[in-house]
Short mmCIF file of C-alpha atoms in Angstrom, two decimals:
data_model
loop_
_atom_site.label_atom_id
_atom_site.label_comp_id
_atom_site.label_asym_id
_atom_site.label_seq_id
_atom_site.Cartn_x
_atom_site.Cartn_y
_atom_site.Cartn_z
CA MET F 1 -0.09 -0.06 -0.06
CA ALA F 2 2.98 2.65 0.76
CA ALA F 3 4.24 1.46 -2.62
CA HIS F 4 1.10 1.72 -4.68
CA ARG F 5 -1.12 4.61 -2.66
CA GLY F 6 -3.73 4.39 -5.10
CA ASP F 7 -4.92 0.94 -3.52
CA GLY F 8 -7.13 0.25 -0.60
CA PHE F 9 -6.84 -2.41 1.50
CA ALA F 10 -8.81 -5.09 -0.11
CA SER F 11 -7.66 -3.72 -3.56
CA ALA F 12 -4.02 -4.37 -2.21
CA LEU F 13 -4.65 -7.60 -0.97
CA GLY F 14 -6.02 -8.69 -4.55
CA ARG F 15 -2.81 -7.14 -5.76
CA ILE F 16 -0.39 -9.42 -3.98
CA TRP F 17 -2.81 -12.33 -4.55
CA ASN F 18 -2.67 -11.60 -8.48
CA ARG F 19 0.93 -11.76 -8.07
CA GLY F 20 1.85 -15.19 -7.02
CA GLY F 21 -1.38 -16.16 -4.64
CA VAL F 22 -0.06 -17.50 -1.26
CA PHE F 23 3.55 -17.24 -2.19
CA GLY F 24 3.14 -13.34 -2.93
CA PHE F 25 2.72 -12.64 0.52
CA TYR F 26 5.81 -13.83 1.32
CA GLN F 27 8.04 -11.98 -1.48
CA GLY F 28 10.84 -10.91 0.07
CA LEU F 29 10.86 -13.20 2.55
CA ILE F 30 14.78 -14.25 2.65
CA PRO F 31 16.03 -10.56 2.87
CA TRP F 32 13.55 -10.02 5.46
CA ALA F 33 13.32 -13.06 8.20
CA TRP F 34 17.19 -14.15 7.63
CA ILE F 35 18.93 -10.92 7.84
CA GLU F 36 16.43 -8.34 9.14
CA ALA F 37 15.06 -10.63 11.44
CA SER F 38 17.73 -12.16 13.26
CA THR F 39 19.40 -8.90 13.40
CA LYS F 40 17.05 -7.11 15.87
CA GLY F 41 18.01 -9.36 18.14
CA ALA F 42 21.76 -9.33 17.31
CA VAL F 43 22.36 -5.75 17.01
CA LEU F 44 19.55 -3.75 17.96
CA LEU F 45 18.41 -5.81 21.18
CA PHE F 46 21.41 -6.13 22.54
CA VAL F 47 22.46 -2.61 21.57
CA ALA F 48 19.04 -1.38 22.90
CA SER F 49 19.60 -2.84 26.12
CA GLU F 50 22.95 -1.47 26.67
CA ALA F 51 22.24 2.27 26.22
CA GLU F 52 18.65 1.83 27.80
CA TYR F 53 20.71 0.39 31.50
CA TYR F 54 23.55 3.46 30.89
CA ALA F 55 20.44 6.00 30.46
CA ARG F 56 18.88 4.81 33.34
CA ALA F 57 21.95 4.72 35.79
CA ALA F 58 22.47 8.16 34.91
CA GLY F 59 19.70 9.27 35.97
CA ALA F 60 16.69 8.71 32.93
CA GLY F 61 13.49 7.81 34.08
CA GLU F 62 11.72 4.28 32.17
CA PHE F 63 10.05 6.53 29.21
CA GLY F 64 13.21 8.85 28.37
CA GLY F 65 15.31 5.40 29.11
CA GLY F 66 13.22 3.18 26.62
CA ILE F 67 13.50 5.91 24.24
CA PHE F 68 17.17 6.44 24.27
CA GLY F 69 17.57 2.75 24.18
CA GLY F 70 15.57 2.17 21.14
CA VAL F 71 16.75 5.29 18.85
CA THR F 72 20.60 4.03 19.59
CA GLY F 73 19.67 0.59 18.85
CA GLY F 74 17.54 1.29 15.83
CA VAL F 75 20.18 3.79 14.58
CA ALA F 76 22.83 1.18 14.95
CA GLN F 77 20.66 -1.77 13.14
CA ALA F 78 20.09 0.82 10.23
CA TYR F 79 23.23 1.58 8.87
CA ALA F 80 25.05 -2.34 10.00
CA THR F 81 22.43 -4.31 8.12
CA MET F 82 19.28 -2.54 7.06
CA GLY F 83 20.30 -0.91 3.75
CA PHE F 84 20.66 -3.86 2.21
CA CYS F 85 17.91 -5.69 4.16
CA THR F 86 14.65 -3.53 2.80
CA CYS F 87 16.12 -2.42 -0.18
CA MET F 88 15.70 -6.06 -0.80
CA LYS F 89 12.54 -6.58 0.36
CA THR F 90 11.35 -3.64 -1.62
CA VAL F 91 12.68 -4.66 -4.90
CA GLU F 92 11.11 -8.04 -4.36
CA ILE F 93 7.88 -6.38 -3.93
CA THR F 94 8.22 -4.15 -6.78
CA LYS F 95 9.59 -6.15 -9.37
CA HIS F 96 5.70 -6.82 -10.94
CA LYS F 97 6.93 -5.08 -14.42
CA VAL F 98 9.15 -7.70 -15.18
CA ALA F 99 6.87 -10.49 -14.44
CA ALA F 100 3.98 -8.60 -16.26
CA ALA F 101 6.13 -8.62 -19.53
CA GLY F 102 5.74 -12.25 -19.62
CA GLN F 103 10.10 -12.02 -18.10
CA LYS F 104 11.39 -14.78 -15.93
CA VAL F 105 11.25 -13.06 -12.59
CA PRO F 106 15.38 -12.74 -10.91
CA GLY F 107 15.82 -14.73 -7.71
CA THR F 108 17.06 -12.19 -4.74
CA TRP F 109 20.34 -13.14 -5.22
CA ALA F 110 20.29 -12.36 -9.36
CA THR F 111 18.62 -8.97 -8.14
CA PHE F 112 21.26 -8.34 -5.97
CA MET F 113 23.94 -8.58 -8.06
CA ASP F 114 22.92 -6.83 -10.48
CA ILE F 115 21.76 -4.04 -8.66
CA TYR F 116 25.82 -4.16 -7.01
CA ARG F 117 27.20 -4.38 -10.81
CA ARG F 118 24.93 -1.12 -11.85
CA GLU F 119 25.63 1.03 -8.79
CA GLY F 120 27.92 -0.17 -6.46
CA ILE F 121 27.43 -0.35 -2.56
CA ARG F 122 25.65 2.95 -2.59
CA GLY F 123 22.91 1.39 -4.57
CA ILE F 124 22.15 -1.38 -2.12
CA ASN F 125 22.36 1.42 1.00
CA LYS F 126 20.19 3.55 -1.41
CA GLY F 127 17.51 4.86 1.32
CA VAL F 128 19.52 4.15 3.87
CA ASN F 129 19.09 7.58 5.74
CA ALA F 130 15.42 7.05 5.52
CA VAL F 131 15.74 3.75 6.91
CA ALA F 132 17.72 5.07 9.99
CA ILE F 133 15.47 7.59 10.40
CA ARG F 134 12.39 5.31 10.35
CA GLN F 135 14.36 2.55 12.88
CA MET F 136 15.14 5.41 15.13
CA THR F 137 11.61 6.76 15.66
CA ASN F 138 10.43 3.21 15.43
CA TRP F 139 12.12 1.67 18.36
CA GLY F 140 12.36 5.12 20.38
CA SER F 141 9.37 5.36 20.49
CA ARG F 142 7.98 1.83 20.54
CA PHE F 143 10.74 0.94 23.45
CA GLY F 144 9.47 4.45 25.00
CA LEU F 145 6.14 4.29 24.70
CA SER F 146 6.42 0.45 26.13
CA ARG F 147 7.84 2.11 29.22
CA LEU F 148 4.99 4.49 29.39
CA ALA F 149 2.37 2.36 29.42
CA GLU F 150 4.06 -0.45 31.51
CA GLN F 151 4.26 2.89 34.20
CA GLY F 152 0.74 3.26 33.32
CA ILE F 153 -0.16 -0.45 34.22
CA ARG F 154 1.69 -0.33 37.16
CA ASP F 155 -0.43 2.58 37.89
CA LEU F 156 -3.75 1.13 37.89
CA ARG F 157 -2.83 -1.98 39.13
CA GLY F 158 -1.38 -0.53 42.55
CA LYS F 159 1.71 -1.53 41.77
CA LYS F 160 5.01 0.15 43.40
CA GLN F 161 7.51 2.30 40.94
CA GLY F 162 9.45 -0.68 38.86
CA GLU F 163 7.46 -3.38 40.19
CA LYS F 164 7.86 -6.30 37.80
CA LEU F 165 4.52 -6.70 35.82
CA ASN F 166 3.50 -10.31 34.97
CA ALA F 167 3.49 -11.58 31.29
CA PHE F 168 -0.01 -10.69 30.57
CA GLU F 169 1.13 -7.31 31.57
CA LYS F 170 3.77 -6.92 29.82
CA ILE F 171 2.04 -7.48 26.48
CA MET F 172 -0.16 -5.18 26.83
CA ALA F 173 2.18 -2.99 27.46
CA SER F 174 4.09 -3.48 24.29
CA ALA F 175 0.57 -4.08 22.42
CA ILE F 176 0.14 -0.21 23.10
CA GLY F 177 3.63 0.81 22.56
CA GLY F 178 3.45 -1.21 19.12
CA GLY F 179 0.77 0.00 17.89
CA LEU F 180 0.93 4.07 18.77
CA SER F 181 4.46 3.29 16.87
CA ALA F 182 2.88 3.74 13.51
CA TRP F 183 2.64 7.35 13.89
CA ASN F 184 5.95 7.71 11.77
CA GLN F 185 4.13 5.86 8.86
CA PRO F 186 5.52 9.10 6.76
CA ILE F 187 8.86 7.64 6.73
CA GLU F 188 8.29 4.38 5.57
CA VAL F 189 6.13 5.53 2.63
CA ILE F 190 9.15 7.44 1.71
CA ARG F 191 11.62 5.00 2.26
CA VAL F 192 9.89 2.46 -0.15
CA GLU F 193 9.62 5.19 -2.29
CA MET F 194 12.69 5.93 -2.46
CA GLN F 195 14.05 2.20 -2.56
CA SER F 196 10.99 1.26 -5.13
CA LYS F 197 12.19 0.64 -9.03
CA LYS F 198 9.00 1.55 -10.70
CA ASP F 199 9.53 4.24 -13.44
CA ASP F 200 7.51 7.52 -13.18
CA PRO F 201 8.62 10.18 -15.28
CA ASN F 202 7.79 13.03 -12.63
CA ARG F 203 9.80 11.19 -9.64
CA PRO F 204 12.96 13.13 -8.92
CA LYS F 205 16.46 11.70 -10.44
CA LYS F 206 18.20 11.93 -6.98
CA MET F 207 15.85 10.80 -4.50
CA THR F 208 16.46 12.67 -1.09
CA VAL F 209 14.33 12.51 1.96
CA GLY F 210 13.54 15.92 1.51
CA ASN F 211 12.29 15.90 -2.48
CA THR F 212 10.89 12.26 -1.45
CA PHE F 213 8.39 13.87 0.61
CA LYS F 214 7.39 16.14 -1.99
CA TYR F 215 6.93 14.09 -4.83
CA ILE F 216 4.50 12.23 -2.36
CA TYR F 217 2.60 14.63 -0.89
CA GLN F 218 2.31 16.36 -4.56
CA SER F 219 1.20 13.20 -5.84
CA ASN F 220 -1.05 11.87 -2.91
CA GLY F 221 -1.43 14.56 -0.31
CA VAL F 222 -1.05 13.55 3.33
CA LYS F 223 -3.60 10.49 2.88
CA GLY F 224 -0.60 9.25 0.97
CA LEU F 225 2.05 9.63 3.74
CA TYR F 226 -0.05 7.24 6.02
CA ARG F 227 -1.18 4.71 3.36
CA GLY F 228 -0.69 1.80 4.46
CA VAL F 229 -0.80 2.63 8.41
CA VAL F 230 -3.24 -0.05 9.66
CA PRO F 231 -1.60 -3.22 8.43
CA ARG F 232 1.76 -1.89 9.90
CA ILE F 233 0.17 -0.98 13.02
CA GLY F 234 -0.57 -4.17 13.11
CA LEU F 235 3.03 -5.34 12.54
CA GLY F 236 4.25 -3.10 15.09
CA VAL F 237 2.48 -4.46 18.11
CA TRP F 238 3.73 -7.80 16.67
CA GLN F 239 7.48 -6.89 16.81
CA THR F 240 7.07 -4.89 20.00
CA VAL F 241 5.73 -7.65 21.94
CA CYS F 242 7.97 -10.02 20.51
CA MET F 243 11.59 -7.33 20.93
CA VAL F 244 10.24 -5.47 24.17
CA ALA F 245 8.11 -7.70 25.99
CA MET F 246 9.42 -11.13 25.18
CA GLY F 247 13.05 -10.00 25.07
CA ASP F 248 12.39 -8.62 28.65
CA MET F 249 11.37 -11.94 29.34
CA ALA F 250 14.47 -13.95 28.25
CA LYS F 251 16.24 -11.47 30.52
CA SER F 252 14.99 -12.59 33.49
CA TYR F 253 14.93 -16.13 32.48
CA VAL F 254 18.82 -16.07 31.81
CA GLU F 255 19.11 -13.77 35.39
CA LYS F 256 17.29 -16.35 37.18
CA LEU F 257 19.17 -19.35 35.46
CA THR F 258 22.86 -17.16 35.83
CA GLY F 259 21.61 -15.77 39.77
CA GLU F 260 22.95 -12.64 38.15
CA SER F 261 21.12 -9.43 37.61
CA ALA F 262 22.37 -7.09 34.82
CA GLU F 263 22.52 -4.16 37.41
CA ALA F 264 24.46 -6.36 39.46
CA LYS F 265 26.78 -7.38 36.53
CA HIS F 266 27.67 -3.95 35.21
#
């Protein structure tokens, strides 16, 4: 929907189904699941946890510490791996022109090598600054708003400041934080447009975050900047539950196994 801003939700489902049935919904899975998702744990969660700890140790509250941790982790992941991942995912999804012409659609790695030969490493990382903005606002919001929601749940349940929440309460707080974090959908639409391979004579030749924003706004208005926000709310809820709530649960489990808390270790 971010790439085809004239589509509604139903027409977007139909377009994807026509592109490959059930498998159409899984295009771009390899760069997304194998690399982007794995680096959420290896890079983003690790860096975010450390940054949040040091922010809290310096006197930041739960909300501020969560934002600082999420922003730091998001930027680290963006520049380490996300340029390649999101570029390949977007290319996989927007290669419909080749398929419509009756030609054989190249695979993920064939596409990667073709972009690399033509445009080098800059081509692979096209739109990486938009990705970094998206990731820092994504995870800054998701961690920060989840921590804020956790404190709200403590207040509602009569729990003390810093008292641990149960699993259900953690999941609810992360679902709230993840849903609200979709406020930055315009950045995601800009990122998709910058990495899209579609032909449009009205598109800027050298796309930056600024001129891409202007192009989308002139073409589709404010609604175009928020196209696809509903499914992205669902994605945000799921990812935040996995990364924040389940991440906290995993850390607590490890602490119990080792008999050592993160604070004591530091």
